[in-house]
C-alpha cells in the first residue's frame, strides 16, 4: 500500500469515526458555525468536539511535541495531518486493520514505528502470507508457510507492549505442527484477553485435533469465545480437579467443530462447559457430525441460542432446553425431539430451517414440529424454511394463532404451500410478508389453495415482497389472494427470475384486483 493511499484511507477512517461520535450529541448554533472554518479532512473532529476526543487531544498536546511532517509522493506534496493526532486515536484507527497491515504502517515515519505494538487487538491470518513472501528454496510451500506463520505469531505476541489484550483472532490452516497454540493461548490468558476467536483447520486427516490447554479453562477475563474447526475442549477424566470457569463469558460460538469429542466424552465436557459460564447470553453451535443421545441444556441467563447441522445428517437425538430468558432462537438441520421446559415468553425473533426425514413416521414428525412452534408462539419476527417433500402429509402443525407475529419470511417449495396457508391464517397482525421461491430442487403437483374467507386474514399487511417470482400457477394464485385480501397494503414488490421481462410481469400483475386503493406495484 503506497504512503499516499494509506493516508487517504486513514483520513477516511478518522473522519468516519469522528462523524459517528458527533451525531450522538446535538450541537449549539455557535459550534455548528465553527464547522465551516475547519480543514475539510477533519471537519467532524474539530466541530463535534465530543468528550472522548477532547481528552485525547489534550493527551496529544502534553505527550507529543512532534510537528506535522510532509510526505512527497511524486510531484504532489501531502501534508501529514494524521501523525499529529493523539496516540490513542491512532491506535484506535489501527485496530480496524488486520495486524499485518497495521505492522506495515511502521515504515511511514518514526512516530509510527512502534504504534502497532500498542494496539490491543490482534488479527493474524495465515492466508495473508503469499508464496511470494517465502524463500525461493522452499520446496514444500505449505510447510514453509506454517513455519513462517508460527514465527510471526510468536514474534508479534512477544513485541506487543499494550498490556491487556482486548481481541485475539487467529485464522490457521496448517500441515506441519500445531504445538504452538498452547503457548499462544497461555500468553493471551496472561494478558487478560477479552475476546478469543480461533478458526483452525488441519490439512492432514491423520493428525489429532488441537486441544485447548487446561490452563485456559479458567480465563476469568474472557467475554467472547469463538472456536471453529478442529479443536477439542475436553477435560481429561484423569484430572478431575480441572473444571471450566469463565465467570465473565457472555458469548460462546462453537462452529463446525467435532461435537462428538465433547458431547460423547465422559461427563459431557460440553455441558460442563456451559455450567462454568454463569452469565452466558449468546450460545451458538453447529456440527458436521452425526450425533445421537439425550441431552439437557440449562442456561437461565441465555438470550440467544443458535444450533444445527451444516450437512443435514439426520441425527438421532433428544434435546431439552431450559432457557426462560431466550429472545432469539435459530435452528437448522434435521429436526428431532426438542423440548423447552417453559414457554418462551420473551422470544422476539426466530429463524428455523427444518428438514424432516422420510424414515420417521408422520406422527413423530408432526409432533416435533408442533412442539417447536408451540414454544415459539410469542415470536414477532419469524423466518421459516421447510425443506423436503413430506410437509404436505403433516396436516396442521401450528398449535394456536401467532398474535404477536408482525413479520414473516417464508421459503416456499412445491410441497409446503399448505404450511404457508395455515400460517397466514393464524397471523392476524402480520404487517410484512416476504416470500422466497425455493423451487430449485423440489417438484410437486400440489398448488396454493385459497383459504376460506376471514376478515382478519391479512387485515394488517402493509408490505409484500416476492423474491424469485417465476409466474408459476401457485405463485400467481398466492399473489391474487394477497392483493385481494390485504386492504391496507402499501407496497407489493416482485423480484423476478432472470430471463423474465419486468414489463410483462408488471402488466400481468396490474390486471389482478386490489383491495387496497393505495397499493403500489413494483417489479425489480
Short mmCIF file of C-alpha atoms in Angstrom, two decimals:
data_model
loop_
_atom_site.label_atom_id
_atom_site.label_comp_id
_atom_site.label_asym_id
_atom_site.label_seq_id
_atom_site.Cartn_x
_atom_site.Cartn_y
_atom_site.Cartn_z
CA UNK A 1 0.00 0.00 0.00
CA UNK A 2 1.55 3.37 -1.02
CA UNK A 3 2.01 6.11 1.56
CA UNK A 4 -0.38 8.43 -0.27
CA UNK A 5 -3.10 5.79 -0.44
CA UNK A 6 -2.51 4.86 3.20
CA UNK A 7 -3.01 8.45 4.37
CA UNK A 8 -6.18 8.81 2.35
CA UNK A 9 -7.56 5.61 3.89
CA UNK A 10 -6.70 6.68 7.43
CA UNK A 11 -8.15 10.14 6.90
CA UNK A 12 -11.37 8.50 5.80
CA UNK A 13 -11.41 6.29 8.88
CA UNK A 14 -10.80 9.25 11.17
CA UNK A 15 -13.48 11.35 9.53
CA UNK A 16 -16.00 8.49 9.69
CA UNK A 17 -15.22 7.72 13.33
CA UNK A 18 -15.44 11.34 14.42
CA UNK A 19 -18.66 11.87 12.49
CA UNK A 20 -20.35 8.93 14.20
CA UNK A 21 -19.34 10.31 17.58
CA UNK A 22 -20.53 13.83 16.79
CA UNK A 23 -24.01 12.62 15.85
CA UNK A 24 -24.57 11.39 19.38
CA UNK A 25 -24.97 14.93 20.74
CA UNK A 26 -26.86 17.97 19.48
CA UNK A 27 -24.62 20.92 18.82
CA UNK A 28 -25.36 24.51 19.62
CA UNK A 29 -25.57 27.06 16.87
CA UNK A 30 -22.16 28.51 17.68
CA UNK A 31 -20.49 25.10 17.34
CA UNK A 32 -22.23 24.44 14.03
CA UNK A 33 -20.88 27.70 12.65
CA UNK A 34 -17.38 26.68 13.68
CA UNK A 35 -17.58 23.63 11.40
CA UNK A 36 -17.32 25.74 8.29
CA UNK A 37 -13.86 27.00 9.15
CA UNK A 38 -12.32 23.61 9.76
CA UNK A 39 -9.94 21.84 7.38
CA UNK A 40 -12.19 19.55 5.25
CA UNK A 41 -10.37 16.32 6.07
CA UNK A 42 -11.14 16.74 9.78
CA UNK A 43 -14.36 18.71 9.97
CA UNK A 44 -16.10 16.23 12.29
CA UNK A 45 -13.11 16.16 14.67
CA UNK A 46 -12.87 19.92 15.08
CA UNK A 47 -16.56 20.77 15.06
CA UNK A 48 -18.10 17.97 17.04
CA UNK A 49 -15.56 18.11 19.87
CA UNK A 50 -17.07 15.05 21.65
CA UNK A 51 -15.78 14.44 25.16
CA UNK A 52 -13.66 11.34 24.40
CA UNK A 53 -11.83 13.06 21.57
CA UNK A 54 -11.35 16.25 23.62
CA UNK A 55 -9.47 14.33 26.26
CA UNK A 56 -7.46 12.57 23.56
CA UNK A 57 -6.46 15.89 22.01
CA UNK A 58 -5.35 17.14 25.42
CA UNK A 59 -3.30 13.99 25.83
CA UNK A 60 -1.71 14.60 22.45
CA UNK A 61 -0.62 18.14 23.35
CA UNK A 62 1.11 17.02 26.53
CA UNK A 63 2.67 13.78 25.32
CA UNK A 64 3.87 14.70 21.85
CA UNK A 65 5.65 17.76 20.55
CA UNK A 66 6.12 16.30 17.10
CA UNK A 67 5.46 18.71 14.27
CA UNK A 68 3.37 17.64 11.29
CA UNK A 69 5.55 16.07 8.63
CA UNK A 70 5.36 16.38 4.89
CA UNK A 71 5.37 13.41 2.54
CA UNK A 72 6.26 13.96 -1.10
CA UNK A 73 4.96 11.12 -3.24
CA UNK A 74 5.80 12.09 -6.79
CA UNK A 75 5.27 15.76 -7.53
CA UNK A 76 2.33 16.28 -5.19
CA UNK A 77 3.06 17.11 -1.54
CA UNK A 78 0.69 15.64 1.05
CA UNK A 79 0.50 17.32 4.44
CA UNK A 80 0.82 14.73 7.21
CA UNK A 81 -2.09 15.71 9.45
CA UNK A 82 -2.51 12.10 10.62
CA UNK A 83 0.69 11.88 12.64
CA UNK A 84 -0.29 14.87 14.76
CA UNK A 85 -3.32 13.04 16.09
CA UNK A 86 -3.19 11.67 19.64
CA UNK A 87 -1.62 8.27 20.11
CA UNK A 88 -4.80 6.72 21.47
CA UNK A 89 -6.78 7.73 18.39
CA UNK A 90 -4.12 6.40 16.03
CA UNK A 91 -4.16 3.05 17.84
CA UNK A 92 -7.94 3.01 17.62
CA UNK A 93 -7.70 3.51 13.85
CA UNK A 94 -5.12 0.72 13.52
CA UNK A 95 -7.37 -1.64 15.47
CA UNK A 96 -9.69 -1.82 12.44
CA UNK A 97 -6.92 -3.27 10.27
CA UNK A 98 -5.55 -6.82 10.11
CA UNK A 99 -2.34 -6.99 12.14
CA UNK A 100 -0.19 -7.46 9.04
CA UNK A 101 -1.40 -4.15 7.58
CA UNK A 102 -1.10 -2.47 10.96
CA UNK A 103 2.55 -3.50 11.19
CA UNK A 104 3.15 -2.23 7.65
CA UNK A 105 2.45 1.33 8.84
CA UNK A 106 5.66 1.25 10.88
CA UNK A 107 7.62 2.36 7.77
CA UNK A 108 5.72 5.64 7.47
CA UNK A 109 7.78 7.61 10.00
CA UNK A 110 9.49 7.44 13.38
CA UNK A 111 6.17 8.29 15.04
CA UNK A 112 4.55 5.20 13.51
CA UNK A 113 7.40 2.76 14.05
CA UNK A 114 6.07 1.22 17.29
CA UNK A 115 2.44 2.29 17.21
CA UNK A 116 1.27 -1.18 16.15
CA UNK A 117 2.69 -2.65 19.38
CA UNK A 118 0.22 -0.54 21.35
CA UNK A 119 -2.87 -1.81 19.52
CA UNK A 120 -4.86 -4.10 21.91
CA UNK A 121 -6.33 -6.14 19.03
CA UNK A 122 -4.58 -8.84 17.03
CA UNK A 123 -5.92 -10.40 13.84
CA UNK A 124 -3.48 -12.91 12.35
CA UNK A 125 -4.39 -14.90 9.25
CA UNK A 126 -2.11 -17.48 7.61
CA UNK A 127 -3.89 -16.75 4.33
CA UNK A 128 -2.23 -13.33 4.31
CA UNK A 129 1.17 -14.95 3.75
CA UNK A 130 1.64 -15.27 -0.01
CA UNK A 131 4.00 -17.66 -1.78
CA UNK A 132 5.99 -14.63 -2.95
CA UNK A 133 6.98 -13.90 0.65
CA UNK A 134 8.54 -17.33 1.09
CA UNK A 135 12.08 -18.35 0.20
CA UNK A 136 12.62 -19.50 -3.36
CA UNK A 137 14.45 -22.50 -1.94
CA UNK A 138 11.34 -23.76 -0.14
CA UNK A 139 10.30 -27.00 -1.80
CA UNK A 140 7.17 -27.50 0.30
CA UNK A 141 5.38 -24.15 0.21
CA UNK A 142 2.72 -25.12 2.73
CA UNK A 143 5.23 -26.31 5.34
CA UNK A 144 7.27 -23.15 4.81
CA UNK A 145 4.13 -21.07 5.27
CA UNK A 146 3.37 -22.93 8.51
CA UNK A 147 6.85 -22.24 9.87
CA UNK A 148 6.75 -18.57 8.90
CA UNK A 149 3.28 -18.05 10.34
CA UNK A 150 4.21 -19.68 13.65
CA UNK A 151 7.25 -17.39 13.84
CA UNK A 152 5.14 -14.32 13.01
CA UNK A 153 2.51 -15.04 15.67
CA UNK A 154 5.12 -15.72 18.35
CA UNK A 155 7.07 -12.57 17.45
CA UNK A 156 4.00 -10.34 17.42
CA UNK A 157 2.88 -11.57 20.84
CA UNK A 158 6.38 -11.03 22.20
CA UNK A 159 6.76 -7.48 20.85
CA UNK A 160 3.34 -6.16 21.85
CA UNK A 161 3.55 -3.56 24.60
CA UNK A 162 -0.11 -2.68 25.17
CA UNK A 163 -0.56 -4.81 28.28
CA UNK A 164 -4.09 -6.19 28.33
CA UNK A 165 -5.23 -7.83 25.11
CA UNK A 166 -8.74 -6.94 24.03
CA UNK A 167 -9.05 -9.23 20.99
CA UNK A 168 -7.05 -12.16 19.64
CA UNK A 169 -8.25 -13.59 16.31
CA UNK A 170 -6.36 -16.42 14.66
CA UNK A 171 -7.03 -17.99 11.24
CA UNK A 172 -4.77 -21.01 10.90
CA UNK A 173 -4.65 -23.68 8.19
CA UNK A 174 -1.63 -25.87 8.83
CA UNK A 175 0.13 -29.01 7.65
CA UNK A 176 3.04 -29.26 9.97
CA UNK A 177 2.97 -28.52 13.70
CA UNK A 178 0.15 -27.21 15.88
CA UNK A 179 2.02 -27.36 19.18
CA UNK A 180 2.50 -23.57 19.23
CA UNK A 181 -1.16 -22.97 20.03
CA UNK A 182 -0.76 -23.77 23.72
CA UNK A 183 1.97 -21.18 24.22
CA UNK A 184 -0.01 -18.54 22.30
CA UNK A 185 -3.12 -19.11 24.41
CA UNK A 186 -1.12 -19.01 27.65
CA UNK A 187 0.24 -15.64 26.58
CA UNK A 188 -3.23 -14.38 25.68
CA UNK A 189 -4.66 -15.53 29.02
CA UNK A 190 -1.79 -13.90 30.90
CA UNK A 191 -2.57 -10.64 29.12
CA UNK A 192 -6.21 -10.87 30.25
CA UNK A 193 -7.69 -11.39 26.79
CA UNK A 194 -11.37 -10.46 26.47
CA UNK A 195 -12.22 -11.86 23.03
CA UNK A 196 -10.71 -15.03 21.56
CA UNK A 197 -11.60 -16.14 18.02
CA UNK A 198 -9.88 -19.28 16.71
CA UNK A 199 -10.53 -20.70 13.24
CA UNK A 200 -8.29 -23.73 12.83
CA UNK A 201 -8.16 -26.35 10.09
CA UNK A 202 -5.68 -29.18 9.60
CA UNK A 203 -4.87 -30.41 6.10
CA UNK A 204 -3.69 -33.83 7.29
CA UNK A 205 -6.51 -36.19 8.27
CA UNK A 206 -4.27 -38.39 10.41
CA UNK A 207 -3.46 -35.59 12.87
CA UNK A 208 -5.39 -35.29 16.13
CA UNK A 209 -7.49 -32.21 16.78
CA UNK A 210 -5.80 -29.40 18.64
CA UNK A 211 -6.73 -29.10 22.29
CA UNK A 212 -7.14 -26.00 24.37
CA UNK A 213 -4.63 -26.07 27.21
CA UNK A 214 -6.18 -26.84 30.62
CA UNK A 215 -4.72 -23.60 31.96
CA UNK A 216 -7.05 -21.72 29.64
CA UNK A 217 -10.19 -23.31 31.11
CA UNK A 218 -10.23 -20.71 33.88
CA UNK A 219 -9.64 -17.49 31.94
CA UNK A 220 -11.61 -15.10 34.13
CA UNK A 221 -11.40 -12.10 31.78
CA UNK A 222 -12.80 -13.81 28.68
CA UNK A 223 -16.08 -12.28 27.45
CA UNK A 224 -16.25 -13.70 23.90
CA UNK A 225 -15.06 -17.19 22.87
CA UNK A 226 -15.43 -18.34 19.25
CA UNK A 227 -14.00 -21.68 18.15
CA UNK A 228 -14.23 -23.06 14.63
CA UNK A 229 -12.65 -26.13 13.06
CA UNK A 230 -10.63 -28.98 14.51
CA UNK A 231 -10.47 -28.00 18.18
CA UNK A 232 -11.18 -30.12 21.25
CA UNK A 233 -12.26 -28.71 24.59
CA UNK A 234 -12.27 -31.97 26.54
CA UNK A 235 -11.37 -32.13 30.19
CA UNK A 236 -9.26 -35.19 30.86
CA UNK A 237 -11.14 -37.58 33.14
CA UNK A 238 -7.84 -38.39 34.83
CA UNK A 239 -7.62 -34.83 36.14
CA UNK A 240 -10.97 -34.33 37.94
CA UNK A 241 -9.65 -31.25 39.71
CA UNK A 242 -9.87 -29.33 36.42
CA UNK A 243 -13.09 -27.57 35.53
CA UNK A 244 -14.36 -24.78 33.31
CA UNK A 245 -14.51 -21.38 34.97
CA UNK A 246 -15.45 -18.47 32.72
CA UNK A 247 -17.17 -16.02 35.10
CA UNK A 248 -17.24 -13.20 32.51
CA UNK A 249 -18.09 -15.17 29.35
CA UNK A 250 -21.21 -13.85 27.60
CA UNK A 251 -20.76 -15.10 24.01
CA UNK A 252 -19.81 -18.68 23.12
CA UNK A 253 -19.73 -19.86 19.49
CA UNK A 254 -18.65 -23.40 18.61
CA UNK A 255 -18.91 -23.52 14.83
CA UNK A 256 -18.42 -26.63 12.69
CA UNK A 257 -16.38 -28.30 15.38
CA UNK A 258 -16.45 -32.01 16.14
CA UNK A 259 -19.19 -32.21 18.74
CA UNK A 260 -18.60 -35.93 19.07
CA UNK A 261 -15.46 -35.28 21.06
CA UNK A 262 -17.26 -33.12 23.61
CA UNK A 263 -20.81 -34.49 23.65
CA UNK A 264 -19.80 -38.14 23.79
CA UNK A 265 -16.90 -37.57 26.15
CA UNK A 266 -17.23 -38.83 29.69
CA UNK A 267 -19.14 -36.44 31.94
CA UNK A 268 -20.08 -34.44 28.83
CA UNK A 269 -17.45 -31.70 28.63
CA UNK A 270 -19.86 -29.55 26.60
CA UNK A 271 -22.46 -29.48 29.36
CA UNK A 272 -19.76 -28.90 31.97
CA UNK A 273 -18.52 -26.01 29.87
CA UNK A 274 -21.96 -24.41 29.96
CA UNK A 275 -22.22 -24.88 33.72
CA UNK A 276 -18.96 -22.93 34.05
CA UNK A 277 -20.43 -19.87 32.28
CA UNK A 278 -22.78 -18.27 34.85
CA UNK A 279 -23.52 -15.12 32.79
CA UNK A 280 -23.69 -16.65 29.28
CA UNK A 281 -26.10 -14.77 26.99
CA UNK A 282 -25.29 -15.94 23.45
CA UNK A 283 -24.70 -19.60 22.54
CA UNK A 284 -24.19 -20.90 19.01
CA UNK A 285 -23.00 -24.34 17.98
CA UNK A 286 -23.02 -26.25 14.71
CA UNK A 287 -21.64 -29.62 13.75
CA UNK A 288 -20.91 -31.65 10.66
CA UNK A 289 -21.13 -34.90 12.65
CA UNK A 290 -23.95 -37.37 13.15
CA UNK A 291 -24.78 -37.34 16.85
CA UNK A 292 -27.32 -39.13 18.99
CA UNK A 293 -28.48 -39.45 22.58
CA UNK A 294 -30.34 -37.39 25.16
CA UNK A 295 -29.01 -34.03 26.29
CA UNK A 296 -30.10 -31.26 28.63
CA UNK A 297 -29.13 -27.66 28.08
CA UNK A 298 -29.73 -25.45 31.11
CA UNK A 299 -28.63 -21.81 30.84
CA UNK A 300 -31.06 -19.48 32.70
CA UNK A 301 -29.23 -16.32 31.52
CA UNK A 302 -29.25 -17.24 27.82
CA UNK A 303 -30.78 -14.68 25.43
CA UNK A 304 -29.65 -16.02 22.05
CA UNK A 305 -29.47 -19.67 21.02
CA UNK A 306 -28.47 -20.99 17.59
CA UNK A 307 -27.67 -24.59 16.74
CA UNK A 308 -27.92 -27.10 13.92
CA UNK A 309 -26.23 -29.39 11.43
CA UNK A 310 -24.47 -27.96 8.42
CA UNK A 311 -24.78 -31.19 6.42
CA UNK A 312 -28.28 -32.37 7.46
CA UNK A 313 -27.01 -35.70 8.75
CA UNK A 314 -30.39 -36.97 10.04
CA UNK A 315 -29.03 -37.41 13.55
CA UNK A 316 -30.95 -39.15 16.31
CA UNK A 317 -31.13 -37.02 19.44
CA UNK A 318 -33.41 -35.61 22.12
CA UNK A 319 -32.66 -32.16 23.45
CA UNK A 320 -34.21 -30.50 26.49
CA UNK A 321 -33.70 -26.75 26.78
CA UNK A 322 -34.12 -24.64 29.89
CA UNK A 323 -33.60 -21.03 28.80
CA UNK A 324 -36.54 -18.92 30.03
CA UNK A 325 -34.86 -15.60 29.15
CA UNK A 326 -34.40 -16.52 25.46
CA UNK A 327 -35.06 -13.67 23.00
CA UNK A 328 -33.68 -15.20 19.78
CA UNK A 329 -33.82 -18.82 18.63
CA UNK A 330 -32.32 -20.34 15.47
CA UNK A 331 -32.36 -23.94 14.30
CA UNK A 332 -31.25 -25.50 11.03
CA UNK A 333 -30.94 -29.17 10.24
CA UNK A 334 -32.92 -32.36 10.60
CA UNK A 335 -35.46 -31.79 13.34
CA UNK A 336 -35.76 -34.25 16.18
CA UNK A 337 -37.34 -34.07 19.62
CA UNK A 338 -36.67 -30.61 21.07
CA UNK A 339 -38.40 -29.81 24.33
CA UNK A 340 -38.49 -26.46 26.12
CA UNK A 341 -39.06 -26.55 29.86
CA UNK A 342 -41.01 -23.31 29.71
CA UNK A 343 -42.89 -21.33 27.11
CA UNK A 344 -40.60 -18.72 25.61
CA UNK A 345 -42.49 -15.59 26.65
CA UNK A 346 -39.55 -13.30 25.87
CA UNK A 347 -38.69 -14.59 22.40
CA UNK A 348 -38.79 -11.87 19.75
CA UNK A 349 -37.16 -13.42 16.69
CA UNK A 350 -36.71 -16.93 15.36
CA UNK A 351 -35.09 -18.42 12.23
CA UNK A 352 -35.89 -22.08 11.52
CA UNK A 353 -34.67 -24.10 8.55
CA UNK A 354 -36.14 -27.57 9.08
CA UNK A 355 -35.67 -30.82 7.23
CA UNK A 356 -37.66 -33.92 8.18
CA UNK A 357 -36.55 -37.42 7.27
CA UNK A 358 -38.79 -39.75 5.25
CA UNK A 359 -37.75 -42.60 7.53
CA UNK A 360 -39.55 -41.05 10.52
CA UNK A 361 -43.31 -41.78 10.91
CA UNK A 362 -45.61 -38.84 10.16
CA UNK A 363 -46.90 -38.80 13.74
CA UNK A 364 -43.45 -38.16 15.19
CA UNK A 365 -42.61 -35.55 12.58
CA UNK A 366 -45.79 -33.60 13.22
CA UNK A 367 -45.30 -33.79 16.99
CA UNK A 368 -41.76 -32.44 16.80
CA UNK A 369 -42.72 -29.52 14.57
CA UNK A 370 -45.88 -28.84 16.60
CA UNK A 371 -43.92 -28.70 19.89
CA UNK A 372 -41.32 -26.37 18.39
CA UNK A 373 -43.88 -23.83 17.20
CA UNK A 374 -45.79 -24.11 20.47
CA UNK A 375 -42.67 -22.82 22.21
CA UNK A 376 -42.25 -20.02 19.62
CA UNK A 377 -45.86 -18.87 19.84
CA UNK A 378 -45.00 -15.31 21.01
CA UNK A 379 -42.44 -14.60 18.28
CA UNK A 380 -42.65 -11.25 16.46
CA UNK A 381 -40.22 -11.89 13.59
CA UNK A 382 -40.20 -15.37 12.05
CA UNK A 383 -38.14 -16.81 9.20
CA UNK A 384 -39.28 -20.31 8.22
CA UNK A 385 -37.75 -22.59 5.56
CA UNK A 386 -39.36 -26.04 5.41
CA UNK A 387 -37.10 -28.40 3.43
CA UNK A 388 -38.01 -31.67 1.78
CA UNK A 389 -41.13 -33.26 0.27
CA UNK A 390 -43.02 -34.56 3.31
CA UNK A 391 -44.70 -31.40 4.57
CA UNK A 392 -48.00 -31.95 2.77
CA UNK A 393 -48.54 -35.10 4.85
CA UNK A 394 -48.28 -33.42 8.24
CA UNK A 395 -51.56 -31.52 8.38
CA UNK A 396 -51.85 -28.60 10.81
CA UNK A 397 -48.54 -28.04 12.60
CA UNK A 398 -49.40 -24.82 14.46
CA UNK A 399 -50.89 -25.09 17.97
CA UNK A 400 -52.64 -21.68 18.04
CA UNK A 401 -52.57 -18.23 16.49
CA UNK A 402 -49.43 -16.10 16.42
CA UNK A 403 -50.91 -12.91 17.81
CA UNK A 404 -47.58 -11.07 18.05
CA UNK A 405 -46.21 -12.03 14.63
CA UNK A 406 -45.63 -8.87 12.54
CA UNK A 407 -43.03 -10.09 10.03
CA UNK A 408 -42.85 -13.43 8.24
CA UNK A 409 -40.14 -14.60 5.85
CA UNK A 410 -41.08 -17.89 4.21
CA UNK A 411 -39.16 -20.01 1.69
CA UNK A 412 -41.72 -21.99 -0.26
CA UNK A 413 -41.42 -25.10 -2.40
CA UNK A 414 -43.99 -27.25 -4.16
CA UNK A 415 -44.68 -29.29 -1.03
CA UNK A 416 -45.08 -26.54 1.54
CA UNK A 417 -47.94 -24.38 0.25
CA UNK A 418 -50.26 -25.79 2.90
CA UNK A 419 -47.74 -24.86 5.60
CA UNK A 420 -47.72 -21.23 4.40
CA UNK A 421 -51.51 -21.13 4.02
CA UNK A 422 -52.14 -22.29 7.60
CA UNK A 423 -49.59 -19.86 8.99
CA UNK A 424 -51.11 -16.85 7.22
CA UNK A 425 -54.50 -17.71 8.68
CA UNK A 426 -53.04 -17.72 12.18
CA UNK A 427 -51.18 -14.40 11.98
CA UNK A 428 -53.91 -11.71 12.20
CA UNK A 429 -51.47 -8.87 12.95
CA UNK A 430 -48.95 -9.64 10.21
CA UNK A 431 -47.56 -6.44 8.66
CA UNK A 432 -44.72 -7.67 6.43
CA UNK A 433 -44.68 -10.82 4.28
CA UNK A 434 -41.55 -11.90 2.36
CA UNK A 435 -41.78 -14.99 0.14
CA UNK A 436 -38.70 -16.62 -1.39
CA UNK A 437 -39.00 -19.12 -4.22
CA UNK A 438 -37.37 -22.42 -3.28
CA UNK A 439 -38.32 -24.49 -6.33
CA UNK A 440 -34.78 -25.36 -7.38
CA UNK A 441 -34.84 -28.96 -6.20
CA UNK A 442 -38.47 -29.78 -5.41
CA UNK A 443 -41.17 -30.52 -7.96
CA UNK A 444 -44.77 -31.19 -6.98
CA UNK A 445 -48.31 -31.19 -8.32
CA UNK A 446 -49.55 -29.53 -5.13
CA UNK A 447 -50.64 -25.92 -5.51
CA UNK A 448 -51.71 -22.99 -3.40
CA UNK A 449 -55.30 -23.33 -2.24
CA UNK A 450 -57.10 -20.18 -1.24
CA UNK A 451 -58.31 -20.29 2.40
CA UNK A 452 -61.91 -19.68 3.36
CA UNK A 453 -62.77 -16.02 3.70
CA UNK A 454 -61.96 -14.47 7.05
CA UNK A 455 -61.99 -10.67 7.52
CA UNK A 456 -58.98 -10.98 9.86
CA UNK A 457 -56.77 -12.58 7.21
CA UNK A 458 -54.03 -10.16 6.08
CA UNK A 459 -56.01 -7.29 7.59
CA UNK A 460 -52.82 -5.59 8.87
CA UNK A 461 -50.50 -6.39 5.96
CA UNK A 462 -48.74 -3.28 4.60
CA UNK A 463 -45.73 -4.72 2.77
CA UNK A 464 -45.47 -7.77 0.47
CA UNK A 465 -42.24 -8.90 -1.21
CA UNK A 466 -41.81 -11.90 -3.50
CA UNK A 467 -38.21 -12.91 -4.22
CA UNK A 468 -37.58 -15.08 -7.31
CA UNK A 469 -41.06 -14.72 -8.84
CA UNK A 470 -41.41 -17.02 -11.88
CA UNK A 471 -45.09 -16.65 -12.67
CA UNK A 472 -45.94 -20.30 -11.87
CA UNK A 473 -49.56 -21.19 -11.26
CA UNK A 474 -49.30 -21.49 -7.48
CA UNK A 475 -47.29 -18.27 -7.24
CA UNK A 476 -49.91 -16.39 -9.25
CA UNK A 477 -52.74 -17.73 -7.08
CA UNK A 478 -50.94 -16.63 -3.91
CA UNK A 479 -50.38 -13.13 -5.33
CA UNK A 480 -54.03 -12.84 -6.31
CA UNK A 481 -55.06 -13.82 -2.80
CA UNK A 482 -52.75 -11.30 -1.13
CA UNK A 483 -53.80 -8.41 -3.37
CA UNK A 484 -57.48 -9.26 -2.91
CA UNK A 485 -57.43 -9.61 0.90
CA UNK A 486 -54.80 -7.08 2.08
CA UNK A 487 -56.93 -3.97 2.47
CA UNK A 488 -54.18 -1.69 3.87
CA UNK A 489 -51.36 -2.93 1.63
CA UNK A 490 -48.98 -0.12 0.64
CA UNK A 491 -46.35 -1.87 -1.49
CA UNK A 492 -46.15 -5.18 -3.37
CA UNK A 493 -42.66 -5.79 -4.75
CA UNK A 494 -41.62 -8.61 -7.05
CA UNK A 495 -38.05 -9.61 -7.79
CA UNK A 496 -38.35 -11.63 -10.99
CA UNK A 497 -36.16 -14.51 -12.12
CA UNK A 498 -33.54 -13.91 -14.78
CA UNK A 499 -34.94 -14.05 -18.29
CA UNK A 500 -38.32 -12.68 -17.26
CA UNK A 501 -39.48 -9.41 -18.76
CA UNK A 502 -40.16 -6.93 -15.96
CA UNK A 503 -42.60 -5.01 -18.14
CA UNK A 504 -44.70 -8.07 -19.00
CA UNK A 505 -44.75 -9.23 -15.36
CA UNK A 506 -45.87 -5.80 -14.18
CA UNK A 507 -48.55 -5.67 -16.87
CA UNK A 508 -49.91 -9.06 -15.78
CA UNK A 509 -49.88 -8.19 -12.09
CA UNK A 510 -51.65 -4.89 -12.74
CA UNK A 511 -54.67 -6.80 -14.01
CA UNK A 512 -55.30 -8.51 -10.65
CA UNK A 513 -57.95 -6.93 -8.40
CA UNK A 514 -56.56 -4.99 -5.43
CA UNK A 515 -58.47 -4.35 -2.24
CA UNK A 516 -56.13 -1.53 -1.25
CA UNK A 517 -56.57 1.60 -3.33
CA UNK A 518 -53.14 2.89 -2.31
CA UNK A 519 -51.13 -0.24 -3.13
CA UNK A 520 -48.07 0.38 -5.30
CA UNK A 521 -46.83 -2.47 -7.52
CA UNK A 522 -43.10 -2.68 -8.20
CA UNK A 523 -41.05 -5.15 -10.24
CA UNK A 524 -37.30 -5.46 -9.77
#
